[in-house]
Amino acid sequence: MATAVSESVRTYQLYIDGEWRDATGGDTFPSINPSNEEVIANVPKGTREDAQAAIGAARRSFERGEWAGKSLRQRSEIMLKAWKYLTEVAIERDWAGIESADAGVTLRLANLAHVPTALEHFRSLAVQGGEIKEYEPLPWVDMPAVAWNFVNREPQGVCGQIIPWNFPFMMACWKLAPALVTGNSVILKPASNTSLTALELVKALDETGLFPKGVINIVTGPGASVGEEIAANPDVDKVAFTGSTEVGRRIMQLASGTVKKVTLELGGKSANILLPDADLDLAIDGSLLAAFWHQGQICESGTRLLVHESMHDEVVERLIARAKEIVVGPADDLESGMGPLVSEAQLATVKRYVEIGKQEGARLVLGGKQPEGFDKGYYFEPTIFDGVTNDMRIAQEEIFGPVLSVITYTNTGEAIKIANDSIYGLAGGIWSQDIPEAISVAKAIRTGTMWINDYHLLNDVSPFGGYKQSGVGKELGMQGLLEYTISKHIHVAASTKRSDRFIWDTLLP
Ligand code: NDP
């Protein structure tokens, strides 16, 4: 597809070993604004060699220990200074505007929630990192010998961090902050569709002068080369990835060659359950937020709406009426509740699934097409299928677009069974006025996060991550921070006498 080049096309570079440089070979690729299909920036097309250079720089920096050798508290204090600088430049550099132009995040969302929340998570993870116990004494033991034991918590080492295109700035903060405060050296690889705010973030961190060279590196470029090098390279100790389950499986495979630690935050097909006593004034809007926020391009979206048969007709009628009020339009228009999908490829995926839904016999009751009135841009209408059964592909496969499947159930046990009948287990929602009942349903669902009378609200202290094929490990909170550390057990013998070491007698006379 032809793309126009606007006057303000920015050009970026890779950041390796404390220096900004072009990709080996000098290739770049365009970043396209999904609202109008204009090129907004040229991004270096990093190569395997660039990834290797960044990994080498990270390894050397880790071994020099200028960053890893500081205490958690010292690093936490430095990170807070860095955060202060980030908050000073965020507005003047218009990170929300760049995110909106690059990723199609509506300005309403980027300004009000996404960029400020990501920065707040950066701050909070820096603070919580300082509270990790560096030394953790263990109970005194006298078997097999009298000894004092403790755990020393250390950084994993070199961490490769591969992030997706849906919330690029947030994902960059979620990856960099916990890895850095715990003393690791990192190589960040943004998604090729949306590299800009991660590059802006690293640029600002570089300007602080607070991080020794090689501790932070960013290499943009294709997943098939840069991403695979990061996942397979023996000098990388841990890979943290957010993206599709398919690529997550591939990363796990590549990482297994050197038994790297992995954390994977993958796909979802979350069930959002309206119990018969749900307050529909709240639950209808909440269910639309669950399904259509950021055009449905969120891993934990509530894409399967489970509705009790007693309320089915009223729910569907009200969903349609309210969804019709969502304004679809350019991401930089403050009127827009939904912007475009991230790319032409993602638009094609969504269209394909709408056809699959129709062929499977689901009833299309809203949307299902691109809205009229746009010559350019990857817009798609909020789309609702009714009469969906859980065995349909539109109920089992992640679509990652504004497509909601309504599934009817007859009793709560059946709703739980349907919710659990998925390869995924990332999140879910329950709407009910009976909180103890809602909690017991939440506990029965095999999924990493459940919201009761709310949706999408992740926070800085609660662990986020999937069951089943939705992932491995957690992000955010203390659990997320500890994923970037490794525990060393240190045993100190309490006695200096040979006679207190009877175990030795099993070998020696
Ligand atoms: P991917 O999983 O392909 O991309 C996520 C990241 O992985 C990107 O940085 C990508 O780089 C990189 N990558 C791709 N292939 C490899 C590889 N072989 N080795 C290492 N890294 C790799 O997501 P897509 O963009 O292809 O989207 C496809 C589907 O993934 C969506 O429809 C959605 O279902 C799901 N998805 C889930 C997300 C989540 O938050 N869980 C986020 C985004 C997508 P590059 O961009 O250069 O290809």
Coordinates of C-alpha atoms and ligand atoms in Angstrom, one line a residue:
M1 CA 0.0 0.0 0.0
A2 CA 1.2 3.5 -1.0
T3 CA 2.0 5.7 2.0
A4 CA 2.4 9.4 2.0
V5 CA 5.4 11.0 3.7
S6 CA 4.4 13.9 6.0
E7 CA 6.7 16.8 6.7
S8 CA 7.5 15.8 10.3
V9 CA 8.9 12.3 9.7
R10 CA 11.3 11.5 12.6
T11 CA 14.4 9.3 12.3
Y12 CA 15.5 7.1 15.1
Q13 CA 18.7 5.1 15.9
L14 CA 19.5 2.0 17.9
Y15 CA 21.0 2.5 21.4
I16 CA 23.9 0.0 22.0
D17 CA 26.6 0.2 24.7
G18 CA 25.7 3.8 25.5
E19 CA 25.8 5.1 21.9
W20 CA 23.2 5.9 19.3
R21 CA 23.9 4.3 16.0
D22 CA 22.3 3.2 12.7
A23 CA 21.5 -0.5 12.1
T24 CA 24.3 -2.5 10.5
G25 CA 23.8 -2.0 6.8
G26 CA 21.8 1.2 7.4
D27 CA 18.4 -0.2 6.6
T28 CA 15.3 1.4 8.1
F29 CA 11.5 0.7 8.0
P30 CA 8.6 3.2 8.2
S31 CA 6.3 3.5 11.1
I32 CA 2.8 4.2 9.9
N33 CA 0.0 6.1 11.6
P34 CA -2.9 3.7 11.6
S35 CA -5.4 6.6 11.7
N36 CA -4.4 8.0 8.3
E37 CA -1.7 5.6 6.9
E38 CA 0.9 8.3 6.8
V39 CA 4.6 7.6 7.5
I40 CA 5.5 9.3 10.8
A41 CA 9.0 8.0 11.4
N42 CA 11.8 5.9 10.1
V43 CA 13.1 3.2 12.4
P44 CA 16.4 1.4 12.1
K45 CA 16.0 -2.2 10.9
G46 CA 18.3 -3.9 13.4
T47 CA 20.0 -7.1 12.4
R48 CA 21.2 -10.2 14.2
E49 CA 24.7 -8.5 14.4
D50 CA 23.1 -5.5 16.1
A51 CA 21.3 -7.8 18.6
Q52 CA 24.6 -9.6 19.3
A53 CA 26.4 -6.2 19.8
A54 CA 23.7 -5.2 22.3
I55 CA 23.8 -8.5 24.1
G56 CA 27.7 -8.3 24.3
A57 CA 27.4 -4.8 25.7
A58 CA 24.8 -5.9 28.3
R59 CA 27.0 -8.9 29.3
R60 CA 30.1 -6.7 29.7
S61 CA 28.2 -4.1 31.7
F62 CA 26.8 -6.8 33.9
E63 CA 30.2 -8.3 34.6
R64 CA 31.8 -4.9 35.3
G65 CA 29.2 -4.7 38.1
E66 CA 28.8 -0.9 38.1
W67 CA 25.1 -1.3 38.2
A68 CA 24.6 -4.9 39.3
G69 CA 27.0 -4.3 42.2
K70 CA 24.9 -1.5 43.8
S71 CA 22.5 -2.3 46.5
L72 CA 18.7 -2.6 45.8
R73 CA 18.2 0.5 47.8
Q74 CA 20.8 2.5 45.8
R75 CA 19.3 1.4 42.5
S76 CA 15.8 2.2 43.7
E77 CA 16.9 5.8 44.6
I78 CA 18.6 6.2 41.2
M79 CA 15.5 4.9 39.4
L80 CA 13.4 7.4 41.3
K81 CA 15.6 10.2 40.0
A82 CA 15.2 8.8 36.5
W83 CA 11.4 8.6 37.0
K84 CA 11.4 12.3 38.0
Y85 CA 13.1 13.2 34.8
L86 CA 10.7 11.1 32.7
T87 CA 7.7 12.9 34.3
E88 CA 9.4 16.3 33.5
V89 CA 9.8 15.5 29.8
A90 CA 6.7 13.3 29.1
I91 CA 4.4 16.2 28.3
E92 CA 6.9 18.5 26.5
R93 CA 7.9 15.6 24.2
D94 CA 4.2 14.6 23.7
W95 CA 4.7 10.9 24.4
A96 CA 0.9 10.5 24.5
G97 CA 0.7 12.1 21.1
I98 CA 3.5 9.9 19.7
E99 CA 1.9 6.8 21.1
S100 CA -1.4 7.8 19.6
A101 CA 0.0 8.4 16.2
D102 CA 2.2 5.3 16.2
A103 CA -0.1 2.7 17.8
G104 CA -3.6 4.2 17.3
V105 CA -4.2 4.5 21.1
T106 CA -6.8 7.2 21.3
L107 CA -5.6 10.4 22.8
R108 CA -8.3 10.2 25.5
L109 CA -6.8 6.9 26.6
A110 CA -3.1 7.8 26.1
N111 CA -3.4 11.1 27.9
L112 CA -5.7 10.2 30.7
A113 CA -4.6 6.7 31.5
H114 CA -2.0 5.0 29.5
V115 CA 1.1 7.3 29.7
P116 CA 0.5 8.6 33.2
T117 CA -0.3 5.1 34.5
A118 CA 2.8 3.6 32.8
L119 CA 5.0 6.3 34.5
E120 CA 3.3 5.6 37.8
H121 CA 4.1 1.9 37.5
F122 CA 7.7 2.8 36.7
R123 CA 7.8 4.8 40.0
S124 CA 6.1 2.2 42.0
L125 CA 8.2 -0.7 40.7
A126 CA 11.3 1.4 41.5
V127 CA 10.1 1.9 45.1
Q128 CA 9.0 -1.7 45.6
G129 CA 12.3 -2.9 44.2
G130 CA 14.0 -1.0 47.0
E131 CA 12.0 -3.0 49.5
I132 CA 13.1 -6.4 48.3
K133 CA 15.0 -8.1 51.0
E134 CA 18.6 -8.4 49.6
Y135 CA 19.5 -10.9 52.4
E136 CA 16.9 -13.1 53.9
P137 CA 17.9 -15.1 57.0
L138 CA 16.6 -18.6 57.1
P139 CA 15.8 -20.6 60.3
W140 CA 18.7 -21.9 62.2
V141 CA 19.4 -25.6 61.4
D142 CA 21.2 -28.2 63.4
M143 CA 20.8 -31.1 60.9
P144 CA 22.9 -32.3 59.1
A145 CA 25.2 -29.8 60.8
V146 CA 24.7 -26.7 62.9
A147 CA 24.6 -23.9 60.4
W148 CA 23.4 -20.5 59.7
N149 CA 21.7 -20.2 56.3
F150 CA 20.5 -17.2 54.3
V151 CA 19.3 -16.3 50.9
N152 CA 21.1 -13.7 48.9
R153 CA 18.9 -12.2 46.2
E154 CA 20.8 -11.4 43.0
P155 CA 19.9 -10.1 39.5
Q156 CA 19.3 -12.7 36.8
G157 CA 22.0 -11.1 34.6
V158 CA 21.4 -10.1 31.0
C159 CA 17.6 -9.9 30.2
G160 CA 16.2 -9.8 26.7
Q161 CA 12.8 -8.0 26.7
I162 CA 10.5 -8.4 23.7
I163 CA 7.4 -6.3 23.7
P164 CA 4.2 -6.1 21.6
W165 CA 2.4 -3.3 19.8
N166 CA -0.8 -2.8 21.7
F167 CA 0.5 -0.7 24.6
P168 CA 4.1 -0.1 23.7
F169 CA 5.0 2.6 26.2
M170 CA 3.3 0.7 29.1
M171 CA 5.0 -2.5 28.1
A172 CA 8.4 -0.8 27.9
C173 CA 7.9 0.6 31.5
W174 CA 6.7 -2.8 32.7
K175 CA 9.8 -4.5 31.4
L176 CA 12.6 -1.9 32.0
A177 CA 11.7 -0.8 35.6
P178 CA 11.7 -4.2 37.3
A179 CA 14.7 -5.5 35.4
L180 CA 16.8 -2.4 36.1
V181 CA 15.9 -1.9 39.8
T182 CA 16.9 -5.5 40.5
G183 CA 20.3 -5.0 38.9
N184 CA 20.0 -6.6 35.4
S185 CA 21.4 -5.3 32.1
V186 CA 18.8 -5.3 29.4
I187 CA 18.2 -5.4 25.6
L188 CA 14.7 -4.1 24.7
K189 CA 13.1 -5.0 21.4
P190 CA 9.9 -3.2 20.6
A191 CA 7.3 -4.4 18.1
S192 CA 8.1 -3.3 14.6
N193 CA 4.7 -1.7 14.2
T194 CA 5.2 0.5 17.2
S195 CA 8.8 1.2 18.2
L196 CA 8.6 5.0 18.8
T197 CA 7.7 5.5 22.5
A198 CA 10.1 2.8 23.6
L199 CA 12.9 4.6 21.7
E200 CA 11.8 7.9 23.3
L201 CA 11.8 6.3 26.8
V202 CA 15.3 5.0 26.3
K203 CA 16.5 8.3 24.9
A204 CA 15.2 10.1 28.1
L205 CA 16.8 7.5 30.3
D206 CA 20.1 8.0 28.5
E207 CA 19.8 11.7 29.0
T208 CA 19.7 11.3 32.8
G209 CA 23.3 10.0 32.7
L210 CA 22.3 7.8 35.6
F211 CA 22.9 4.4 34.0
P212 CA 26.3 3.0 33.2
K213 CA 26.9 2.3 29.5
G214 CA 25.6 -1.1 28.3
V215 CA 23.0 -1.5 31.1
I216 CA 20.2 -0.3 28.8
N217 CA 20.2 -1.2 25.1
I218 CA 17.4 -1.0 22.5
V219 CA 17.4 -2.8 19.2
T220 CA 14.4 -2.3 16.9
G221 CA 13.9 -4.7 14.0
P222 CA 12.2 -7.9 12.9
G223 CA 11.2 -10.5 15.5
A224 CA 12.5 -13.2 13.1
S225 CA 16.1 -12.0 13.4
V226 CA 16.5 -9.6 16.3
G227 CA 13.9 -11.3 18.5
E228 CA 15.1 -14.8 17.7
E229 CA 18.8 -13.8 18.4
I230 CA 17.7 -12.5 21.8
A231 CA 15.8 -15.6 22.6
A232 CA 18.6 -18.0 21.6
N233 CA 21.8 -16.2 22.4
P234 CA 23.8 -18.0 25.2
D235 CA 24.8 -14.7 26.7
V236 CA 21.2 -13.9 27.6
D237 CA 20.1 -15.2 31.0
K238 CA 16.4 -14.4 30.9
V239 CA 13.8 -13.5 28.3
A240 CA 10.7 -11.6 29.2
F241 CA 8.1 -11.6 26.4
T242 CA 4.6 -10.2 25.8
G243 CA 2.8 -11.1 22.7
S244 CA 1.1 -14.0 20.9
T245 CA 1.0 -17.5 22.3
E246 CA 2.4 -18.8 19.0
V247 CA 5.5 -16.6 19.3
G248 CA 5.7 -17.4 23.0
R249 CA 6.0 -21.1 22.2
R250 CA 8.8 -20.3 19.8
I251 CA 10.7 -18.2 22.3
M252 CA 10.4 -21.0 24.9
Q253 CA 11.8 -23.4 22.4
L254 CA 14.7 -21.1 21.5
A255 CA 15.4 -20.3 25.2
S256 CA 15.5 -24.0 26.0
G257 CA 18.8 -24.4 24.2
T258 CA 20.6 -22.7 27.1
V259 CA 17.9 -23.2 29.7
K260 CA 17.1 -19.5 30.0
K261 CA 14.6 -18.3 32.5
V262 CA 11.5 -17.0 30.7
T263 CA 8.5 -15.0 31.6
L264 CA 5.8 -15.0 29.0
E265 CA 2.6 -12.9 29.0
L266 CA 0.6 -14.3 26.1
G267 CA -2.8 -14.5 24.6
G268 CA -6.3 -14.7 26.1
K269 CA -9.9 -15.4 25.4
S270 CA -11.3 -14.2 28.7
A271 CA -14.9 -14.9 29.9
N272 CA -16.9 -12.0 31.3
I273 CA -19.8 -13.4 33.2
L274 CA -23.1 -11.6 34.0
L275 CA -24.7 -13.5 36.9
P276 CA -28.5 -13.2 37.1
D277 CA -28.4 -10.5 39.8
A278 CA -25.9 -8.3 38.0
D279 CA -26.6 -4.6 38.1
L280 CA -27.1 -4.0 34.3
D281 CA -26.7 -0.3 34.6
L282 CA -23.1 -1.0 35.5
A283 CA -22.5 -4.3 33.7
I284 CA -23.5 -3.2 30.2
D285 CA -21.0 -0.4 30.1
G286 CA -18.4 -2.5 31.9
S287 CA -18.8 -5.3 29.4
L288 CA -18.4 -2.9 26.5
L289 CA -15.2 -1.6 28.1
A290 CA -14.1 -5.2 28.6
A291 CA -14.5 -6.0 24.9
F292 CA -13.9 -2.8 23.0
W293 CA -11.3 -0.8 25.0
H294 CA -8.4 0.0 22.7
Q295 CA -10.3 -1.5 19.9
G296 CA -10.2 -4.9 21.6
Q297 CA -6.5 -5.1 21.2
I298 CA -5.8 -6.1 24.7
C299 CA -4.7 -9.6 25.8
E300 CA -7.0 -9.7 28.8
S301 CA -10.1 -8.3 27.0
G302 CA -13.4 -9.9 28.0
T303 CA -14.2 -11.3 24.5
R304 CA -16.7 -14.0 25.6
L305 CA -19.7 -12.5 27.3
L306 CA -21.5 -15.2 29.3
V307 CA -25.1 -14.1 29.8
H308 CA -27.7 -16.0 31.9
E309 CA -30.7 -17.0 29.8
S310 CA -33.1 -15.1 32.0
M311 CA -31.5 -11.8 31.0
H312 CA -30.3 -12.5 27.5
D313 CA -32.7 -10.4 25.4
E314 CA -32.5 -7.3 27.6
V315 CA -28.7 -7.6 27.7
V316 CA -28.2 -7.9 24.0
E317 CA -30.6 -5.1 23.3
R318 CA -28.9 -2.8 25.7
L319 CA -25.4 -3.8 24.5
I320 CA -26.3 -2.9 21.0
A321 CA -27.9 0.4 21.9
R322 CA -24.9 1.5 24.0
A323 CA -22.2 0.2 21.6
K324 CA -23.8 2.3 18.9
E325 CA -22.9 5.4 20.9
I326 CA -19.1 4.6 20.8
V327 CA -17.5 7.1 18.4
V328 CA -15.0 5.4 16.1
G329 CA -12.5 7.9 14.6
P330 CA -8.9 9.2 14.4
A331 CA -6.9 8.4 17.5
D332 CA -5.9 12.1 17.9
D333 CA -9.5 13.2 17.9
L334 CA -10.6 13.7 21.5
E335 CA -14.2 12.7 20.5
S336 CA -13.0 9.2 19.5
G337 CA -13.7 6.4 22.0
M338 CA -12.3 3.8 19.6
G339 CA -9.4 4.6 17.2
P340 CA -8.1 2.4 14.4
L341 CA -6.6 -1.1 14.6
V342 CA -2.8 -1.0 14.7
S343 CA -2.1 -2.2 11.2
E344 CA -3.6 -3.3 7.9
A345 CA -2.6 -6.9 8.8
Q346 CA -4.5 -6.7 12.1
L347 CA -7.5 -5.2 10.2
A348 CA -7.4 -8.2 7.8
T349 CA -7.3 -10.6 10.7
V350 CA -10.4 -9.1 12.3
K351 CA -12.3 -9.1 9.0
R352 CA -11.3 -12.8 8.5
Y353 CA -12.7 -13.7 11.9
V354 CA -16.0 -11.9 11.3
E355 CA -16.4 -14.1 8.2
I356 CA -15.5 -17.2 10.2
G357 CA -18.1 -16.2 12.8
K358 CA -20.8 -15.9 10.1
Q359 CA -19.9 -19.2 8.5
E360 CA -20.0 -20.9 11.9
G361 CA -23.6 -19.8 12.3
A362 CA -23.2 -17.0 14.9
R363 CA -25.7 -14.1 14.5
L364 CA -24.0 -10.8 13.6
V365 CA -26.1 -8.3 15.5
L366 CA -23.8 -5.2 15.3
G367 CA -21.0 -4.0 13.2
G368 CA -18.9 -6.5 11.3
K369 CA -17.4 -4.0 8.9
Q370 CA -15.3 -0.9 8.5
P371 CA -17.2 2.3 9.3
E372 CA -18.2 4.6 6.5
G373 CA -16.7 8.0 6.0
F374 CA -13.0 7.2 6.1
D375 CA -10.8 7.0 2.9
K376 CA -7.8 6.0 5.0
G377 CA -7.1 4.3 8.3
Y378 CA -7.6 0.8 9.7
Y379 CA -11.0 1.4 11.4
F380 CA -13.5 -1.3 12.4
E381 CA -16.9 -1.0 14.0
P382 CA -17.6 -2.4 17.4
T383 CA -18.9 -5.9 16.5
I384 CA -21.2 -8.2 18.4
F385 CA -22.1 -11.8 17.6
D386 CA -25.0 -13.4 19.4
G387 CA -25.9 -17.1 19.6
V388 CA -22.3 -18.1 19.9
T389 CA -21.4 -21.5 21.2
N390 CA -18.1 -22.0 23.0
D391 CA -16.8 -24.5 20.5
M392 CA -16.9 -21.9 17.7
R393 CA -13.5 -20.6 16.6
I394 CA -14.6 -17.0 17.4
A395 CA -15.0 -18.2 21.0
Q396 CA -11.8 -20.2 21.2
E397 CA -9.2 -18.1 19.2
E398 CA -7.8 -14.8 20.1
I399 CA -9.0 -12.2 17.5
F400 CA -7.5 -9.1 19.0
G401 CA -10.0 -6.7 17.6
P402 CA -13.4 -5.2 18.6
V403 CA -15.4 -8.5 18.3
L404 CA -17.6 -9.6 21.2
S405 CA -19.2 -13.1 21.4
V406 CA -22.3 -13.5 23.4
I407 CA -22.8 -17.0 24.9
T408 CA -25.9 -17.9 26.8
Y409 CA -25.8 -20.2 29.9
T410 CA -28.5 -21.7 32.1
N411 CA -26.8 -22.1 35.5
T412 CA -23.6 -20.8 37.3
G413 CA -21.9 -24.3 37.1
E414 CA -22.3 -24.2 33.4
A415 CA -20.9 -20.7 33.2
I416 CA -17.8 -21.8 35.1
K417 CA -17.4 -24.8 32.8
I418 CA -17.7 -22.6 29.7
A419 CA -15.2 -20.0 31.1
N420 CA -12.7 -22.8 31.8
D421 CA -13.1 -24.4 28.4
S422 CA -10.3 -22.6 26.7
I423 CA -6.6 -23.1 26.2
Y424 CA -6.1 -19.6 27.7
G425 CA -6.4 -18.4 31.3
L426 CA -5.4 -14.8 31.5
A427 CA -8.3 -12.9 33.0
G428 CA -12.1 -12.6 33.4
G429 CA -14.9 -10.7 34.9
I430 CA -18.0 -11.3 37.1
W431 CA -20.9 -9.0 37.5
S432 CA -23.0 -9.6 40.6
Q433 CA -24.4 -7.9 43.7
D434 CA -23.6 -10.9 45.8
I435 CA -19.9 -10.5 46.5
P436 CA -19.3 -13.8 48.3
E437 CA -21.0 -15.6 45.4
A438 CA -18.9 -13.6 42.9
I439 CA -15.7 -14.5 44.8
S440 CA -16.5 -18.2 44.8
V441 CA -17.1 -18.1 41.0
A442 CA -13.8 -16.2 40.6
K443 CA -11.9 -18.9 42.6
A444 CA -13.4 -21.6 40.3
I445 CA -12.0 -20.1 37.1
R446 CA -8.5 -21.1 36.1
T447 CA -7.2 -17.7 35.2
G448 CA -4.6 -15.2 36.4
T449 CA -6.8 -12.2 37.1
M450 CA -10.5 -11.9 37.9
W451 CA -12.4 -8.6 38.2
I452 CA -15.6 -8.4 40.1
N453 CA -17.9 -5.5 39.0
D454 CA -15.0 -4.0 37.0
Y455 CA -12.7 -4.8 34.2
H456 CA -9.1 -4.1 32.8
L457 CA -7.9 -2.5 36.0
L458 CA -4.4 -3.7 36.6
N459 CA -2.3 -2.0 39.2
D460 CA 1.3 -1.7 40.4
V461 CA 1.0 -4.1 43.4
S462 CA -1.0 -7.0 42.0
P463 CA 0.6 -9.8 40.0
F464 CA -0.5 -10.1 36.4
G465 CA 0.1 -13.2 34.3
G466 CA -1.6 -16.2 32.8
Y467 CA -2.6 -19.7 33.6
K468 CA -2.5 -22.4 30.9
Q469 CA -1.3 -21.2 27.5
S470 CA -1.7 -17.5 28.6
G471 CA 1.8 -17.5 30.0
V472 CA 4.5 -18.3 32.5
G473 CA 5.4 -16.1 35.5
K474 CA 4.1 -12.8 36.6
E475 CA 4.6 -9.1 36.0
L476 CA 3.9 -6.2 38.4
G477 CA 4.0 -6.1 42.1
M478 CA 6.5 -7.9 44.3
Q479 CA 6.0 -11.2 42.4
G480 CA 6.8 -9.5 39.1
L481 CA 10.0 -8.0 40.6
L482 CA 11.2 -11.2 42.0
E483 CA 11.0 -12.8 38.5
Y484 CA 14.1 -10.6 37.7
T485 CA 16.0 -12.0 40.7
I486 CA 17.6 -15.3 41.5
S487 CA 18.0 -16.7 45.0
K488 CA 21.4 -17.9 46.1
H489 CA 21.5 -20.1 49.2
I490 CA 24.5 -19.4 51.4
H491 CA 25.4 -21.9 54.2
V492 CA 27.7 -20.8 57.0
A493 CA 28.9 -23.6 59.2
A494 CA 28.5 -22.6 62.8
S495 CA 31.2 -24.8 64.2
T496 CA 34.9 -24.8 63.3
K497 CA 35.4 -28.3 64.8
R498 CA 36.0 -31.4 62.7
S499 CA 34.2 -33.5 65.3
D500 CA 30.9 -31.6 64.6
R501 CA 30.9 -32.8 61.0
F502 CA 29.6 -36.3 61.4
I503 CA 28.4 -36.4 57.8
W504 CA 32.0 -36.3 56.7
D505 CA 32.6 -39.6 58.5
T506 CA 30.4 -41.3 55.8
L507 CA 33.4 -40.9 53.4
L508 CA 36.5 -40.5 55.6
P509 CA 37.7 -42.8 58.3
Ligands
NDP1 P1 3.7 -11.2 18.0 O1 3.6 -12.1 19.1 O2 4.2 -11.7 16.7 O3 4.7 -10.0 18.4 C1 5.1 -9.6 19.7 C2 6.6 -9.3 19.7 O4 7.4 -10.5 19.4 C3 7.0 -8.3 18.7 O5 8.1 -7.5 19.2 C4 7.6 -9.1 17.5 O6 8.5 -8.5 16.7 C5 8.2 -10.2 18.3 N1 8.4 -11.5 17.5 C6 7.7 -11.9 16.5 N2 8.2 -13.1 16.1 C7 9.3 -13.4 16.9 C8 10.1 -14.5 17.0 N3 10.1 -15.5 16.1 N4 11.1 -14.5 17.9 C9 11.2 -13.5 18.8 N5 10.3 -12.4 18.8 C10 9.4 -12.4 17.8 O7 2.4 -10.5 17.8 P2 1.8 -10.0 16.4 O8 2.2 -8.6 16.2 O9 2.2 -10.9 15.2 O10 0.3 -10.1 16.6 C11 -0.3 -11.4 16.4 C12 -1.3 -11.7 17.5 O11 -0.6 -11.8 18.7 C13 -2.4 -10.7 17.7 O12 -3.4 -10.9 16.8 C14 -2.8 -11.1 19.1 O13 -3.7 -12.2 19.0 C15 -1.5 -11.5 19.7 N6 -0.9 -10.4 20.5 C16 -1.0 -10.5 21.9 C17 -0.5 -9.5 22.7 C18 -0.5 -9.6 24.2 O14 -0.5 -8.6 24.8 N7 -0.6 -10.8 24.8 C19 0.1 -8.3 22.1 C20 0.2 -8.3 20.7 C21 -0.4 -9.3 19.9 P3 7.9 -7.8 15.3 O15 7.0 -6.8 15.7 O16 9.2 -7.3 14.7 O17 7.3 -9.0 14.5

